[in-house]
Tab-separated table of C-alpha atoms in Angstrom:
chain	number	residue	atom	x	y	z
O	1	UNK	CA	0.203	12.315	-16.837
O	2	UNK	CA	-2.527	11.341	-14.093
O	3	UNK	CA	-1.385	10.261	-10.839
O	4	UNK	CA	-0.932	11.354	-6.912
O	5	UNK	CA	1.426	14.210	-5.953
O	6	UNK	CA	2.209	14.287	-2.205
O	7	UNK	CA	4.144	17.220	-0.689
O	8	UNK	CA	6.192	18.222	1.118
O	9	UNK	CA	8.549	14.914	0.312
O	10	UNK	CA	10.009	15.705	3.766
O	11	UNK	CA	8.845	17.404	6.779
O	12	UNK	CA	10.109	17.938	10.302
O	13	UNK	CA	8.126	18.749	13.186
O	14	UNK	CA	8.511	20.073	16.157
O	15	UNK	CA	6.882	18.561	19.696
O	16	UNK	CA	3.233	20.093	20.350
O	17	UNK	CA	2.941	21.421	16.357
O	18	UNK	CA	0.520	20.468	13.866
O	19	UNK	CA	1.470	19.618	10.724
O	20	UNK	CA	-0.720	18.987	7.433
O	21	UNK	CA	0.479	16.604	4.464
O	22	UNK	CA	-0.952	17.649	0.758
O	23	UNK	CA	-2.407	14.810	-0.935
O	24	UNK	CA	-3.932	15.992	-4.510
O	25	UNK	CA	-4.629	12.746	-7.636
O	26	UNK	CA	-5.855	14.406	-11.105
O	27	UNK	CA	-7.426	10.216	-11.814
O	28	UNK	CA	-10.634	11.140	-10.861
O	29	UNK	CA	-10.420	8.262	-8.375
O	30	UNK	CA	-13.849	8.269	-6.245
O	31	UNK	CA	-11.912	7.108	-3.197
O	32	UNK	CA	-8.754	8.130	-1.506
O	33	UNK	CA	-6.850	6.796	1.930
O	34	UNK	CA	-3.880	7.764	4.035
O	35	UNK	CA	-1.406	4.864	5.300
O	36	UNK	CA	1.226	4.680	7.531
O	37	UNK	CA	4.348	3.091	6.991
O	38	UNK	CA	6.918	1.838	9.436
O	39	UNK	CA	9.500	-0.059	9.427
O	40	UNK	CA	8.589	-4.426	10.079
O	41	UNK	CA	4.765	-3.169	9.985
O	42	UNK	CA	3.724	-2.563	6.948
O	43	UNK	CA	1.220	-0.398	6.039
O	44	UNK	CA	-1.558	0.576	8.367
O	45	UNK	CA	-4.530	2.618	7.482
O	46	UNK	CA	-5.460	5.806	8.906
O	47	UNK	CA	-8.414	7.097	7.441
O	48	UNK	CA	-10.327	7.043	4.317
O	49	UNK	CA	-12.538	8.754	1.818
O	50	UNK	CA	-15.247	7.331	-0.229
O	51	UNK	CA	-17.205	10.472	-1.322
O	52	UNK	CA	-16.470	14.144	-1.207
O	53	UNK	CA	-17.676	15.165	2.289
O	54	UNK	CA	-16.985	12.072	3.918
O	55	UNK	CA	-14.208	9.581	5.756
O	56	UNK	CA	-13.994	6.815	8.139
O	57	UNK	CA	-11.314	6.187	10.391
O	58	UNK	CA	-8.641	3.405	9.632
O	59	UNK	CA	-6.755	1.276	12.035
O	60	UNK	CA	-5.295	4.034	13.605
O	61	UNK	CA	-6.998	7.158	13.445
O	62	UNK	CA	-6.009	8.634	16.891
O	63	UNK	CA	-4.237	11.826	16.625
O	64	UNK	CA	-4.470	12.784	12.972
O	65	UNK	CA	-7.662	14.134	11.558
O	66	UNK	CA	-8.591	14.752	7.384
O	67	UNK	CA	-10.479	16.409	5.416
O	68	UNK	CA	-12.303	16.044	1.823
O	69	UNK	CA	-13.645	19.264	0.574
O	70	UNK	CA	-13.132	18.574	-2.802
O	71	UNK	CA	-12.531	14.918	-4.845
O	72	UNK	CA	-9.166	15.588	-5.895
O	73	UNK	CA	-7.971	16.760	-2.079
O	74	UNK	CA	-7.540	14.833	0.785
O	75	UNK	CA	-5.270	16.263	3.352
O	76	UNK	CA	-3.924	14.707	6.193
O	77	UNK	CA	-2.673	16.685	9.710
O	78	UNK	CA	-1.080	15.213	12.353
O	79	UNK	CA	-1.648	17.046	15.649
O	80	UNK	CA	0.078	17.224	18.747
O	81	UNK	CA	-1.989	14.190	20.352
O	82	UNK	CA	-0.081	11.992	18.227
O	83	UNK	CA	2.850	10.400	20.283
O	84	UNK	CA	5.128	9.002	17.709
O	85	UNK	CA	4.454	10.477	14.994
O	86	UNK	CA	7.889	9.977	12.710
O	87	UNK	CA	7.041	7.799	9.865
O	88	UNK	CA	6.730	7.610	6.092
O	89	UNK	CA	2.936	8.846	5.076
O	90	UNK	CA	1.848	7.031	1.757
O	91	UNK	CA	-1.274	8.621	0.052
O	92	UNK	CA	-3.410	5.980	-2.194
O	93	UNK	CA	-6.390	6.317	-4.429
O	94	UNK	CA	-8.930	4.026	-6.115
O	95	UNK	CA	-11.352	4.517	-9.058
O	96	UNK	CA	-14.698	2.884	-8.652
O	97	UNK	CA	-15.779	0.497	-11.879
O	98	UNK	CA	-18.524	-1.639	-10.279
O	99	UNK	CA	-17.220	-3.689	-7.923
O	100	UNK	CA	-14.089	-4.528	-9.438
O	101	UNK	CA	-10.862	-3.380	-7.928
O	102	UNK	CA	-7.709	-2.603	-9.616
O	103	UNK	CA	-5.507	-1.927	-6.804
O	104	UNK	CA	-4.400	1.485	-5.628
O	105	UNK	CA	-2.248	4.149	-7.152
O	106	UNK	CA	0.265	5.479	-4.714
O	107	UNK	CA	1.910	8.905	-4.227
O	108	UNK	CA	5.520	9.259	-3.952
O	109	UNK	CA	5.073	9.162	-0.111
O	110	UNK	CA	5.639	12.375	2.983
O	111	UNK	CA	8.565	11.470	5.420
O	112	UNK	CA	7.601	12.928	8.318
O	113	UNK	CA	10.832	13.094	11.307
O	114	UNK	CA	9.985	14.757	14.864
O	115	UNK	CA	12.874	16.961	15.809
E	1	UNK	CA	-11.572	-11.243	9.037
E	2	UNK	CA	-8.682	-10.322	6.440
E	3	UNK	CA	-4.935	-10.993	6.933
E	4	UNK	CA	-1.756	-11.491	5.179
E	5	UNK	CA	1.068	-13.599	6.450
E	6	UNK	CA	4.425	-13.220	4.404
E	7	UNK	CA	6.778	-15.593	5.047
E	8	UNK	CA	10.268	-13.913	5.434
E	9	UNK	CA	11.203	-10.364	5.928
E	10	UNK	CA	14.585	-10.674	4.125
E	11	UNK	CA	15.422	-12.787	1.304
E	12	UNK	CA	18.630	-13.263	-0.625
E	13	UNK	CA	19.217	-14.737	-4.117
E	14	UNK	CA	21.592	-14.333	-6.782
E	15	UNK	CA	21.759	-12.715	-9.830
E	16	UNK	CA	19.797	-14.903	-12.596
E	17	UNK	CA	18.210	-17.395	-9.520
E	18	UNK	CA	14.616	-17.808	-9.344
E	19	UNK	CA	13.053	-15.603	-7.492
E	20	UNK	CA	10.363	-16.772	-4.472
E	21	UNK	CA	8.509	-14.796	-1.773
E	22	UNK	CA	5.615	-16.574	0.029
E	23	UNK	CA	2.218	-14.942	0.743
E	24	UNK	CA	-0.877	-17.101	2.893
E	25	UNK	CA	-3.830	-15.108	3.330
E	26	UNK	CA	-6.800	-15.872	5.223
E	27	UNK	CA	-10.098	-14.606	4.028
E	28	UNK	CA	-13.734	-16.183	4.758
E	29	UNK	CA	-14.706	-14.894	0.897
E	30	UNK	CA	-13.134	-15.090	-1.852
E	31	UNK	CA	-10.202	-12.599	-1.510
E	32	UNK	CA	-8.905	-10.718	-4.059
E	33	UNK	CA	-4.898	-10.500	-4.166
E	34	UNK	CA	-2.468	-7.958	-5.148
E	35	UNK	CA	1.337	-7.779	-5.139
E	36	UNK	CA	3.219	-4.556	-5.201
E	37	UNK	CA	6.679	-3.310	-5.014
E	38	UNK	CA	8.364	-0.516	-3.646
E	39	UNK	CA	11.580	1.182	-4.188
E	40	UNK	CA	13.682	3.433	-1.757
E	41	UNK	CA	12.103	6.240	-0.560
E	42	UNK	CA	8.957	5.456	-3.103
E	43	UNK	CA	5.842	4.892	-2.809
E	44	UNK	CA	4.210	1.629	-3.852
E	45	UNK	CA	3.468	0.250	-7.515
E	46	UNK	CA	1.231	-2.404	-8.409
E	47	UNK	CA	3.043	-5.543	-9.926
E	48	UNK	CA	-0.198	-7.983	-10.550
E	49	UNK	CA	-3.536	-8.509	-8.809
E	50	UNK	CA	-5.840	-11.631	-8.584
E	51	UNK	CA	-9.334	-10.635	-9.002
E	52	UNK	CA	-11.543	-13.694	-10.551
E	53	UNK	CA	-10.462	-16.034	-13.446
E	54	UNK	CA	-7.416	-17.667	-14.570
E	55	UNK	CA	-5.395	-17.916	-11.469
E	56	UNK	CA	-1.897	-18.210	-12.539
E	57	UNK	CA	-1.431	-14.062	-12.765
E	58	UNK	CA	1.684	-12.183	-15.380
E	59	UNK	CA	2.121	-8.827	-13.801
E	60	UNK	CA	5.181	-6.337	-14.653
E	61	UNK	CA	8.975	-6.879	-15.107
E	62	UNK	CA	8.679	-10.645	-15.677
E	63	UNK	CA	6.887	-11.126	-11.706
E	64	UNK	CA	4.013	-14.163	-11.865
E	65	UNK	CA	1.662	-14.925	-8.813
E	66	UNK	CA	-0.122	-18.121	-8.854
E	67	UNK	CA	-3.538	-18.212	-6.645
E	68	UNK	CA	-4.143	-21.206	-5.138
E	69	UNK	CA	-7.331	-21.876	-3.056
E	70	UNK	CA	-6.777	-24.884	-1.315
E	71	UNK	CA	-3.420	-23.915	0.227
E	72	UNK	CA	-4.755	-20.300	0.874
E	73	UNK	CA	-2.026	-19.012	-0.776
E	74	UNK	CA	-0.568	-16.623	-3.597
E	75	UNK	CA	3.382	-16.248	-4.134
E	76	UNK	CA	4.834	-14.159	-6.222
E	77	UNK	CA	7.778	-15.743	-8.473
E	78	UNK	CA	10.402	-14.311	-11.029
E	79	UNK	CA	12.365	-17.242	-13.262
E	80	UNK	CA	15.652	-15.256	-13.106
E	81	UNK	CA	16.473	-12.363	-10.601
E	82	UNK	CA	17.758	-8.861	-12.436
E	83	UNK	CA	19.531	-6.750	-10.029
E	84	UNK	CA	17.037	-3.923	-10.688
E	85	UNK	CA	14.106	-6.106	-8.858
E	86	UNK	CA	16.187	-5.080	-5.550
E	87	UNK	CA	12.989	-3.494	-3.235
E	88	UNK	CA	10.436	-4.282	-0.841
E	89	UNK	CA	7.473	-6.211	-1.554
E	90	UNK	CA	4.369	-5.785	0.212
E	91	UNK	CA	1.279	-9.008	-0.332
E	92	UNK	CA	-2.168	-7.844	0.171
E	93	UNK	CA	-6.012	-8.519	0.294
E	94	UNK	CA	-9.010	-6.994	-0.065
E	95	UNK	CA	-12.391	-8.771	0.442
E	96	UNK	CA	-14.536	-8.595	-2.931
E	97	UNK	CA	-13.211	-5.602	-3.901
E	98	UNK	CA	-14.787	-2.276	-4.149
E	99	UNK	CA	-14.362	0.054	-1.002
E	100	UNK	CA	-13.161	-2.303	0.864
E	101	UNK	CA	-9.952	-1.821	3.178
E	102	UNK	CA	-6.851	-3.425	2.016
E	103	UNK	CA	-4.831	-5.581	4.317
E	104	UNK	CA	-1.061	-5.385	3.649
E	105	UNK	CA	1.446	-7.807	4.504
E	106	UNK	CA	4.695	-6.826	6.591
E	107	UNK	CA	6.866	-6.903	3.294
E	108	UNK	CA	9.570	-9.055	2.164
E	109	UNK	CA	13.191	-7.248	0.972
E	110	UNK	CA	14.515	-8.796	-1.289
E	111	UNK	CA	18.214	-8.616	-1.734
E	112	UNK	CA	20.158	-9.681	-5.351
E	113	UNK	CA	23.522	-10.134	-5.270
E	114	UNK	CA	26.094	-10.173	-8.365
């Protein structure tokens, strides 16, 4: 079945370490984002990805940084310059049909706890 | 500018009550609307979306959103509450779709109780 696997499901990090969250979709989506999710917020966007090669910054971009090397990969790492960093990490993806859209497909979501 | 505004972060209804959570949105184009739901530890799965057309919307497990313009808003509704429908739900907009980014709502839990 097609969908978004996100991994690890949970990760702990230590203060001053990097850490990278896996986000891989076999839809063939075009477009791909990374939200954060905390608790009485929502979700807030951190980056996205239209195209292979290419990403914007969200919301609240400061201290994590992406990549998109190939269309079914978009990894997320949060670095050391991120302050507050424990939160659940929600990967989402989007096919493009014209201009129509049909709402995202999630992944099962990275909870990430500083220790 | 986009933004959501759901009214109440907690609601409570019994088992076999309607079901009600409030969404307002402000949008200067015409916005399109999506529900979603999520579960423990999950993340989120689309329940219906407004795009263009008929705007009374069915989505899944009996959930109904009905899109009206004039009082900007678009809550979602459920005749009789099944324990099961127990989660978060999250309101949110998107301006004319494509690329666009979405703006989510704060969520609403919603409790059921036997």
């Amino acid at each position: 079945d097609g969908g978004i696997t996100q991994s690890p499901k949970y990760l702990f990090r230590k203060e001053g370490q990097n850490v990278t969250l896996s986000c891989e979709q076999n839809l063939n989506h075009d477009a791909m984002y990374w939200y954060r999710q905390d608790p009485g917020q929502g979700l807030r966007l951190i980056y996205y990805s239209q195209i292979v090669n290419d990403f914007q910054k969200g919301d609240i971009a400061e201290g994590y940084s992406v990549s998109r090397e190939k269309k079914e990969s978009f990894p997320l790492t949060v670095t050391s310059a991120q302050k507050n960093p424990t939160a659940f990490y929600l990967c989402a993806s989007i096919a493009r049909t014209g201009t129509v859209n049909y709402g995202y497909t999630f992944g099962s979501g990275t909870r990430l706890t500083v220790v | 500018a986009q933004s959501v505004t759901q009214l109440g972060s907690h609601v409570s209804v019994s088992e076999g009550a309607l079901v009600l959570l409030r969404c307002n949105y402000s949008s200067s184009v015409p916005p399109y609307l999506f529900w979603y739901v999520q579960y423990p530890n999950q993340g989120l799965q689309l329940l219906l979306k407004y795009t263009t057309g008929a705007t009374l919307v069915k989505g899944i497990n009996g959930f109904e959103a009905e899109f009206k313009k004039s009082e900007t808003s678009f809550h979602l509704t459920k005749p009789s509450a099944h324990m099961s429908d127990a989660a978060e739900y999250f309101c949110a907009v998107n301006l004319s779709g494509g690329y666009q980014k979405v703006t989510f709502g704060i969520g609403t839990k919603l409790q059921v109780i036997p």
